[in-house]
Short mmCIF file of C-alpha atoms (C1' of nucleotides) in Angstrom, two decimals:
data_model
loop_
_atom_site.label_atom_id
_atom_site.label_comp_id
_atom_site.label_asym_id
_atom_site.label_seq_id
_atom_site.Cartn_x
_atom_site.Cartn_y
_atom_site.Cartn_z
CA UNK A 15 0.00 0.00 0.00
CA UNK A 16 1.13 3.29 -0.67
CA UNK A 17 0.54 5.46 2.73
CA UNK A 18 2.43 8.33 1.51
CA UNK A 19 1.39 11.63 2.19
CA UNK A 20 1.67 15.28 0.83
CA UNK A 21 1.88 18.69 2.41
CA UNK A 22 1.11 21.28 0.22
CA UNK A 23 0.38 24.85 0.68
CA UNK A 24 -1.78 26.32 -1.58
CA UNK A 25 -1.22 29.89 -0.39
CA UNK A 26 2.11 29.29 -1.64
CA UNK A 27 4.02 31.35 -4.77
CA UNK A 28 4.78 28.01 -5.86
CA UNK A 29 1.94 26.34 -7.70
CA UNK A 30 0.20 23.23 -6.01
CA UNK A 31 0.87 20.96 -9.47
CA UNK A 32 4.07 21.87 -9.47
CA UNK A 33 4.60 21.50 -5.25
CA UNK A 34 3.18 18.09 -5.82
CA UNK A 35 5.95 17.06 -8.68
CA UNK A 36 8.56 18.24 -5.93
CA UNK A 37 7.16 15.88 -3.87
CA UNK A 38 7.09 12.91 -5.74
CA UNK A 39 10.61 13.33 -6.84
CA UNK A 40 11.63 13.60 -3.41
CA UNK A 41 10.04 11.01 -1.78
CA UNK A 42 11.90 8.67 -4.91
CA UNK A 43 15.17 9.85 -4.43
CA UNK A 44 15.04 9.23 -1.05
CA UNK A 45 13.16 5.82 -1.34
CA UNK A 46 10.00 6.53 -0.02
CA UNK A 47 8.70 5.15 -3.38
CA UNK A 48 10.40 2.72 -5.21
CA UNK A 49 9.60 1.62 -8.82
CA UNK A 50 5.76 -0.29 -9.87
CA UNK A 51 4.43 1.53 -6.68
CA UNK A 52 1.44 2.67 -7.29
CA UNK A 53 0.65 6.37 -6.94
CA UNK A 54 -2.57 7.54 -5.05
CA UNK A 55 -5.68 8.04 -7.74
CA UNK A 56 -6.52 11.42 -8.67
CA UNK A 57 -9.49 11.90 -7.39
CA UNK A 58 -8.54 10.23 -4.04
CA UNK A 59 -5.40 12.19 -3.64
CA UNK A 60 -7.55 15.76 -4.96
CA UNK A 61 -9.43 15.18 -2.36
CA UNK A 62 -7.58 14.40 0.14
CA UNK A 63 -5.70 17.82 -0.92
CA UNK A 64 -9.06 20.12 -1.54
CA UNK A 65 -7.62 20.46 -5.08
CA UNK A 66 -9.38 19.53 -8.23
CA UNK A 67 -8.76 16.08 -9.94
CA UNK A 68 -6.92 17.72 -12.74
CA UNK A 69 -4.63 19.70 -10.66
CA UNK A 70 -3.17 16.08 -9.71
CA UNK A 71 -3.66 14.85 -12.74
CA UNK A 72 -1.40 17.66 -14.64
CA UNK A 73 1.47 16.44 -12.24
CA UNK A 74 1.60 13.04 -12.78
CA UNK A 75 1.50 14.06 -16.88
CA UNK A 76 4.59 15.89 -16.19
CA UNK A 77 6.36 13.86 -14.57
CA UNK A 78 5.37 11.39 -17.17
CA UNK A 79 6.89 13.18 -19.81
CA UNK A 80 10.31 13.42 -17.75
CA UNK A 81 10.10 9.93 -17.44
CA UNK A 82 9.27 9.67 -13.57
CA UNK A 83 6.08 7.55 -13.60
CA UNK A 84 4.29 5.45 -16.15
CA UNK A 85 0.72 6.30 -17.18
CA UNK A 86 -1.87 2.69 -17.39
CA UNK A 87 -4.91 4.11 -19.12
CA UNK A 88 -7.63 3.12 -16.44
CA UNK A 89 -5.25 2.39 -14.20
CA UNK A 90 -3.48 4.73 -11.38
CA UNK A 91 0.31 5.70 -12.52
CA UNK A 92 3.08 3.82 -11.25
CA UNK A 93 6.43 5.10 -10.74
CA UNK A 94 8.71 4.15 -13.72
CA UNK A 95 11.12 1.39 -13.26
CA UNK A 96 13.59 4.22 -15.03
CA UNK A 97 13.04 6.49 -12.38
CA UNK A 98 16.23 5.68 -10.16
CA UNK A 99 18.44 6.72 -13.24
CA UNK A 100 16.39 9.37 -13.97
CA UNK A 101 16.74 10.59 -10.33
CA UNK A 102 20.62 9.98 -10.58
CA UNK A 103 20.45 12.16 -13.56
CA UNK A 104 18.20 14.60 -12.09
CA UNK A 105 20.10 15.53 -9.04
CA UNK A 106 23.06 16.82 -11.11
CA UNK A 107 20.72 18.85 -13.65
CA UNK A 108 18.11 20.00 -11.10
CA UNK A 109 20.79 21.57 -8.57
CA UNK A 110 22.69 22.23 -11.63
CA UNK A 111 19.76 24.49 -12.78
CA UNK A 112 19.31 25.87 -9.32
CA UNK A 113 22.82 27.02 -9.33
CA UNK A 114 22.86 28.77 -12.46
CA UNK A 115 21.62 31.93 -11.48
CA UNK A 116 23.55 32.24 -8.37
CA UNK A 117 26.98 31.48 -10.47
CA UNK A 118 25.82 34.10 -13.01
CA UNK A 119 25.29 37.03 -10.14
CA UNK A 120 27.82 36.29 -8.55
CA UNK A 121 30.08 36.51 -11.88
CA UNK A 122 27.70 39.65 -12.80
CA UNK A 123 29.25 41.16 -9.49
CA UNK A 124 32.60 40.24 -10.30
CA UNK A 125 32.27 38.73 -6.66
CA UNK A 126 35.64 36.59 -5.73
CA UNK A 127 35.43 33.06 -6.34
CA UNK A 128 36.64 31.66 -2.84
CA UNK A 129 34.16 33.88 -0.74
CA UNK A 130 30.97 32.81 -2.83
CA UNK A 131 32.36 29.20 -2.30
CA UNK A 132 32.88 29.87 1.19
CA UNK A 133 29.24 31.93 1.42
CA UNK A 134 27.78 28.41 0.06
CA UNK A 135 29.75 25.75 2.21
CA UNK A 136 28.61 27.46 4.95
CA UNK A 137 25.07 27.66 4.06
CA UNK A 138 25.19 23.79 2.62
CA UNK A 139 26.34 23.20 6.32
CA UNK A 140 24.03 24.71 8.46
CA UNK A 141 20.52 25.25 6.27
CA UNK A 142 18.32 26.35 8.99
CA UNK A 143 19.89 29.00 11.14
CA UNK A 144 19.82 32.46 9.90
CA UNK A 145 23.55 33.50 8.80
CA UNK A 146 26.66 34.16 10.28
CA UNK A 147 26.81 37.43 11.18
CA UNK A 148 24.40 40.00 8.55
CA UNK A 149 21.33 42.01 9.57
CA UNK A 150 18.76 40.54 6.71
CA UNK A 151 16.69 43.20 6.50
CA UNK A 152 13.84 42.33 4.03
CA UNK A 153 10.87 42.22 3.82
CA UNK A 154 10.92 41.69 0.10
CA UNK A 155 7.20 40.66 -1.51
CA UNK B 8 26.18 64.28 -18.59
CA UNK B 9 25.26 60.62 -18.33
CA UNK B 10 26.11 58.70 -21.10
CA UNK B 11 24.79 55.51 -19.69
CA UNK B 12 23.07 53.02 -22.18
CA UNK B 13 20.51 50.21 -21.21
CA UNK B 14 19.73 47.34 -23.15
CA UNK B 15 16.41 45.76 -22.68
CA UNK B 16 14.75 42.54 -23.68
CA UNK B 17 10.95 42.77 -23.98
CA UNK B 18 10.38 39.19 -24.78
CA UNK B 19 12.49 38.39 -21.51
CA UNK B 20 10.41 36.74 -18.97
CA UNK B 21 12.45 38.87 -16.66
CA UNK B 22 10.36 42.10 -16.14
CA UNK B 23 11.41 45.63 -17.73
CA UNK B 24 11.79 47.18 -14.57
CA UNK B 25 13.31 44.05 -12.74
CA UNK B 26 15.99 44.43 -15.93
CA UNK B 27 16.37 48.07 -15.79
CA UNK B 28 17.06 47.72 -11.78
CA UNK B 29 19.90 45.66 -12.71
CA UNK B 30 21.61 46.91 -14.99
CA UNK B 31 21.87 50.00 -13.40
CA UNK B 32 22.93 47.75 -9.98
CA UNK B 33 25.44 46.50 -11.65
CA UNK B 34 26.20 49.58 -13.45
CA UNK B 35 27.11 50.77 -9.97
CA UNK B 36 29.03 48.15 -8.83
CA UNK B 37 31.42 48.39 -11.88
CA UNK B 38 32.07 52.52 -10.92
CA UNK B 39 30.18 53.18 -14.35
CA UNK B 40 27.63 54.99 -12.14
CA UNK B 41 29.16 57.15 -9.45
CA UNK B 42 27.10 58.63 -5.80
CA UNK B 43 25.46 61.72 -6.96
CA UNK B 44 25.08 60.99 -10.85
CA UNK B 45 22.31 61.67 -11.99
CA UNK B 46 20.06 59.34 -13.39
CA UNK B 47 18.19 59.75 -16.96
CA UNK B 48 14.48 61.41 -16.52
CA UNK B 49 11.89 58.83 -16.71
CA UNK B 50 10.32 59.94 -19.79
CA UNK B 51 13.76 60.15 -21.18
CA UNK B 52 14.74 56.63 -20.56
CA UNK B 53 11.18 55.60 -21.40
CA UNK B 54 11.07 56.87 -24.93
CA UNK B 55 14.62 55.69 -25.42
CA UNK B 56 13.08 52.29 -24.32
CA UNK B 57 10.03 52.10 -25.66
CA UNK B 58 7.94 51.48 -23.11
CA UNK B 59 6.01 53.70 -20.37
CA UNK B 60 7.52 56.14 -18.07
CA UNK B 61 6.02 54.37 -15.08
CA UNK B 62 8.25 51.52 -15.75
CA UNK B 63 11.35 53.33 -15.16
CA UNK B 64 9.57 55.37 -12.47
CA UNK B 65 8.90 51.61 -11.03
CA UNK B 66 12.60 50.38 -11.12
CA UNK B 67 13.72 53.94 -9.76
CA UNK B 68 11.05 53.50 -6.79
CA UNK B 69 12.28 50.15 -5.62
CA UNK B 70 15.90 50.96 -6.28
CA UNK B 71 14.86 54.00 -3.67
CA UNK B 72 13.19 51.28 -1.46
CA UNK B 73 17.14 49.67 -1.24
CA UNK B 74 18.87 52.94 -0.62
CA UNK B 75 20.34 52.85 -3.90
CA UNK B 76 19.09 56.03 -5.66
CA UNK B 77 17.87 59.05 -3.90
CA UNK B 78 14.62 60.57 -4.82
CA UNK B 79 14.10 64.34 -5.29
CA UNK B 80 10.90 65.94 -5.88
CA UNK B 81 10.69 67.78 -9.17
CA UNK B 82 14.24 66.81 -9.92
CA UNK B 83 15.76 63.48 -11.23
CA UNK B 84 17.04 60.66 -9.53
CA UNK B 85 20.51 60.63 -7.90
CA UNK B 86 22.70 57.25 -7.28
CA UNK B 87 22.77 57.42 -3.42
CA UNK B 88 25.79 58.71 -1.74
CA UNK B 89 25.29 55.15 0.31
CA UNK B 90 25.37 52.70 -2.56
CA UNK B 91 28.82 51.96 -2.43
CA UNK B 92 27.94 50.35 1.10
CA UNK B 93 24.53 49.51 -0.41
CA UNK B 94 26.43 47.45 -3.26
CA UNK B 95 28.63 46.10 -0.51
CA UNK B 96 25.96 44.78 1.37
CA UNK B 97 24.09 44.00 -1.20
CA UNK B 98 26.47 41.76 -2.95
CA UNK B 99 26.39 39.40 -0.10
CA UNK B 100 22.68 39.46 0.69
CA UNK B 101 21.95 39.13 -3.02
CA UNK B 102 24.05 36.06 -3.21
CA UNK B 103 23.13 34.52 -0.49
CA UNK B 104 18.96 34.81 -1.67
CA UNK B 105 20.58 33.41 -4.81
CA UNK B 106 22.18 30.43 -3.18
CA UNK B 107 19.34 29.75 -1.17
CA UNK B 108 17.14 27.91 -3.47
CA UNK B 109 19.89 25.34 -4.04
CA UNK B 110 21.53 25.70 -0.59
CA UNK B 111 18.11 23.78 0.39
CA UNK B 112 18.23 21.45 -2.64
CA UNK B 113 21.09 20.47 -2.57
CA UNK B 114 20.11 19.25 1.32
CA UNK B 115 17.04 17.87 0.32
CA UNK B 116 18.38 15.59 -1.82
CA UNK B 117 21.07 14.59 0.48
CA UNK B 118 23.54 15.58 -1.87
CA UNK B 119 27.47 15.33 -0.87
CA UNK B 120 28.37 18.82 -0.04
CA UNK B 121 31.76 18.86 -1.70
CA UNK B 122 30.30 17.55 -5.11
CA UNK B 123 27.77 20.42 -4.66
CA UNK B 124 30.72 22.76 -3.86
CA UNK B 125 32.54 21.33 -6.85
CA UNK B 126 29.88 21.74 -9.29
CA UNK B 127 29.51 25.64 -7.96
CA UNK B 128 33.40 25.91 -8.23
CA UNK B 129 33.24 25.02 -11.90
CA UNK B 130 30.02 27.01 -12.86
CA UNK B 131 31.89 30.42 -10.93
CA UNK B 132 35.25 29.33 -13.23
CA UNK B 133 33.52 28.89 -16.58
CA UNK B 134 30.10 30.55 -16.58
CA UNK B 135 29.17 29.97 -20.24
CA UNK B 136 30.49 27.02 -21.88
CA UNK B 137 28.25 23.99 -21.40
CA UNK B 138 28.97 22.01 -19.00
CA UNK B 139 32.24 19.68 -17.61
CA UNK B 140 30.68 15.91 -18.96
CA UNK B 141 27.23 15.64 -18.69
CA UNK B 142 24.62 14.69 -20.88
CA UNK B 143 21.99 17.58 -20.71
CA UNK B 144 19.02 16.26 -21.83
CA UNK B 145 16.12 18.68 -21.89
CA UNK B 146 13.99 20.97 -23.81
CA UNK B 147 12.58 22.31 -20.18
CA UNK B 148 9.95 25.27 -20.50
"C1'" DC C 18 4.38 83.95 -12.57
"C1'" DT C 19 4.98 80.92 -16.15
"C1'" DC C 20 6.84 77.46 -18.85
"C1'" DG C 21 9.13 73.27 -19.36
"C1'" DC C 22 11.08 70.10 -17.12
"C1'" DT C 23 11.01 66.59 -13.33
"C1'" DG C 24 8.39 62.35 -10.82
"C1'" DT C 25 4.30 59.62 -9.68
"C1'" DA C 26 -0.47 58.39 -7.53
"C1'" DT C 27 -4.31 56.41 -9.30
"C1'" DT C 28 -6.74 53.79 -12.25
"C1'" DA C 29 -7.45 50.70 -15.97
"C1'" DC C 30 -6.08 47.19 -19.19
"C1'" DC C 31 -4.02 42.93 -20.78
"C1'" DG C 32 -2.23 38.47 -20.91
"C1'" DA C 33 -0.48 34.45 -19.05
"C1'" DA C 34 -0.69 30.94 -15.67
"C1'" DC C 35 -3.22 28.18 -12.48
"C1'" DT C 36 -7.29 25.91 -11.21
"C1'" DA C 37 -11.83 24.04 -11.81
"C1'" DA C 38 -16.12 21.82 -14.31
"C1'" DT C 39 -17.67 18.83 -17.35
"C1'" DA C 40 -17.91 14.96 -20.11
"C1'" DC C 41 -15.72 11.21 -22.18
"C1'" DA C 42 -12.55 6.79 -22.67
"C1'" DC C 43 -10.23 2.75 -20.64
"C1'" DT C 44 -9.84 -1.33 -17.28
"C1'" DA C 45 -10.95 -5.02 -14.11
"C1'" DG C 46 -14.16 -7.59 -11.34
"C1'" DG C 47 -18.54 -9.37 -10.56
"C1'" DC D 30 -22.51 -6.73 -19.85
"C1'" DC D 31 -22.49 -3.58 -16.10
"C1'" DT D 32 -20.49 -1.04 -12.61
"C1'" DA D 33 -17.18 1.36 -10.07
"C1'" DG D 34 -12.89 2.53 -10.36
"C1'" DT D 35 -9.06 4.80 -13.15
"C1'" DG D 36 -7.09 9.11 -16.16
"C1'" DT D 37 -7.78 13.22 -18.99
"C1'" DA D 38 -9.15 16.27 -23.21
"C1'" DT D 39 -11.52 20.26 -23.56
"C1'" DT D 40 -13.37 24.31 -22.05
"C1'" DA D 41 -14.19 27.93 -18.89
"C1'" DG D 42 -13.26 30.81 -14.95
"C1'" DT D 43 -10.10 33.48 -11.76
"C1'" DT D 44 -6.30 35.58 -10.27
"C1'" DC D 45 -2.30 38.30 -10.48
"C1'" DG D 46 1.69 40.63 -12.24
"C1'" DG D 47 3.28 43.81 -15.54
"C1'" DT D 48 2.39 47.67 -18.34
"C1'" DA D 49 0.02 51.71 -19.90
"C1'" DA D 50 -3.08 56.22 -19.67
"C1'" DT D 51 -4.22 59.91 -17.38
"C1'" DA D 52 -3.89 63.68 -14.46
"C1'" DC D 53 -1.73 65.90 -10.88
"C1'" DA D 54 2.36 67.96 -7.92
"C1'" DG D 55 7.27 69.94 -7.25
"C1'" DC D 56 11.29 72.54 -8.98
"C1'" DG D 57 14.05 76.15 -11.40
"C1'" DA D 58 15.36 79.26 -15.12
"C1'" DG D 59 13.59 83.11 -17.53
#
DNA sequence: CTCGCTGTATTACCGAACTAATACACTAGG
DNA sequence: CCTAGTGTATTAGTTCGGTAATACAGCGAG
């Protein structure tokens, strides 16, 4: 059985679909679902999430297309027996991607090399806390 | 006289004023724009641009919101006598929102930290070409 | 004081993205 | 077959961010 749960946030900037694709990838890269597992139906898991069916449904067609699950017409999608490779694959181009724009700034600023490496070690290491030592004032949108 | 030029990209998904703020950000952290220089009018730059002068009076407003230009009434803009410290300050918190997204990532998917920090090292080094040897397989968005 | 410049508050418009409603097609079990 | 489950193509509705139109307010040289 597939007890697996989501936490989305609809008041979020980031769209629920799109929350929900997060999600999914996660919980495979870290095992939570493994391949032929069955994902939750659309309807079931729409409701469960106050969200309409096709909100779920444009998900698991996404992740479809990048090869993550397999759609069984009339049947619920399964994650795709490619999906570990695809994760493998993933990791490097999704941080990759995440990266990009941070590399470019920090070029754009002509910023030295060793303290944006530094600035990003540290934050790698400890996630959670605030910062070092820098009044963040913001209260940016 | 300010002989500054600004290159814009309509069909950017990056907004015209986001893209004006920028430029002239980083026109200040390069010493093209100096504290006190006056900034072009807004209908001015607008006409020059193409678009409407509340779009440069937009990117002028938030740049005032940072401390970056000074606002006076009736007159044009000024680059603030404090963006050198600004820049300074903002150069860190900019890259730091930046890194952020893939800071938390990169921890999510339990990534080593030094092949993260290795990936970042080569981005920083070679910002355009391609990549080191990956296959990037995508036609994403 | 007036003209020509500056900026912008307010309002309206537009388009793109996200979500929802509806109706239809496939599958498996009884 | 028939039913109760599955997914989704199509269409419509809503929201929101960006841009534009308009009209108004401050400054300074003549």
């Amino acid at each position: 059985m597939s007890g697996i749960v989501f936490y989305i946030d609809p008041s979020d900037e980031v769209p629920v679909y799109r929350q929900l694709m997060d999600q999914i990838r996660l919980h495979v890269t870290t095992g939570e679902l493994s391949p032929n597992d069955e994902l939750p139906s659309t309807r079931a898991l729409s409701t469960e999430l106050g969200v309409n069916p096709m909100t779920v449904s444009k998900a698991y067609s996404l992740l479809e297309r990048d090869g993550m699950v397999t759609r069984r017409p009339g049947r619920p999608h399964v994650i795709a027996s490619t999906s570990t490779a695809q994760v493998a694959q993933d990791r490097d181009t999704l941080l990759r991607a995440s990266l990009e724009p941070a590399a470019r700034l920090a070029r754009q600023l002509d910023m030295n090399p060793a303290e944006a490496l530094a600035l990003f070690e540290h934050m790698l290491a400890n996630g959670d806390d605030k910062s070092p030592r820098r009044h963040t004032q913001d209260t940016e949108r």
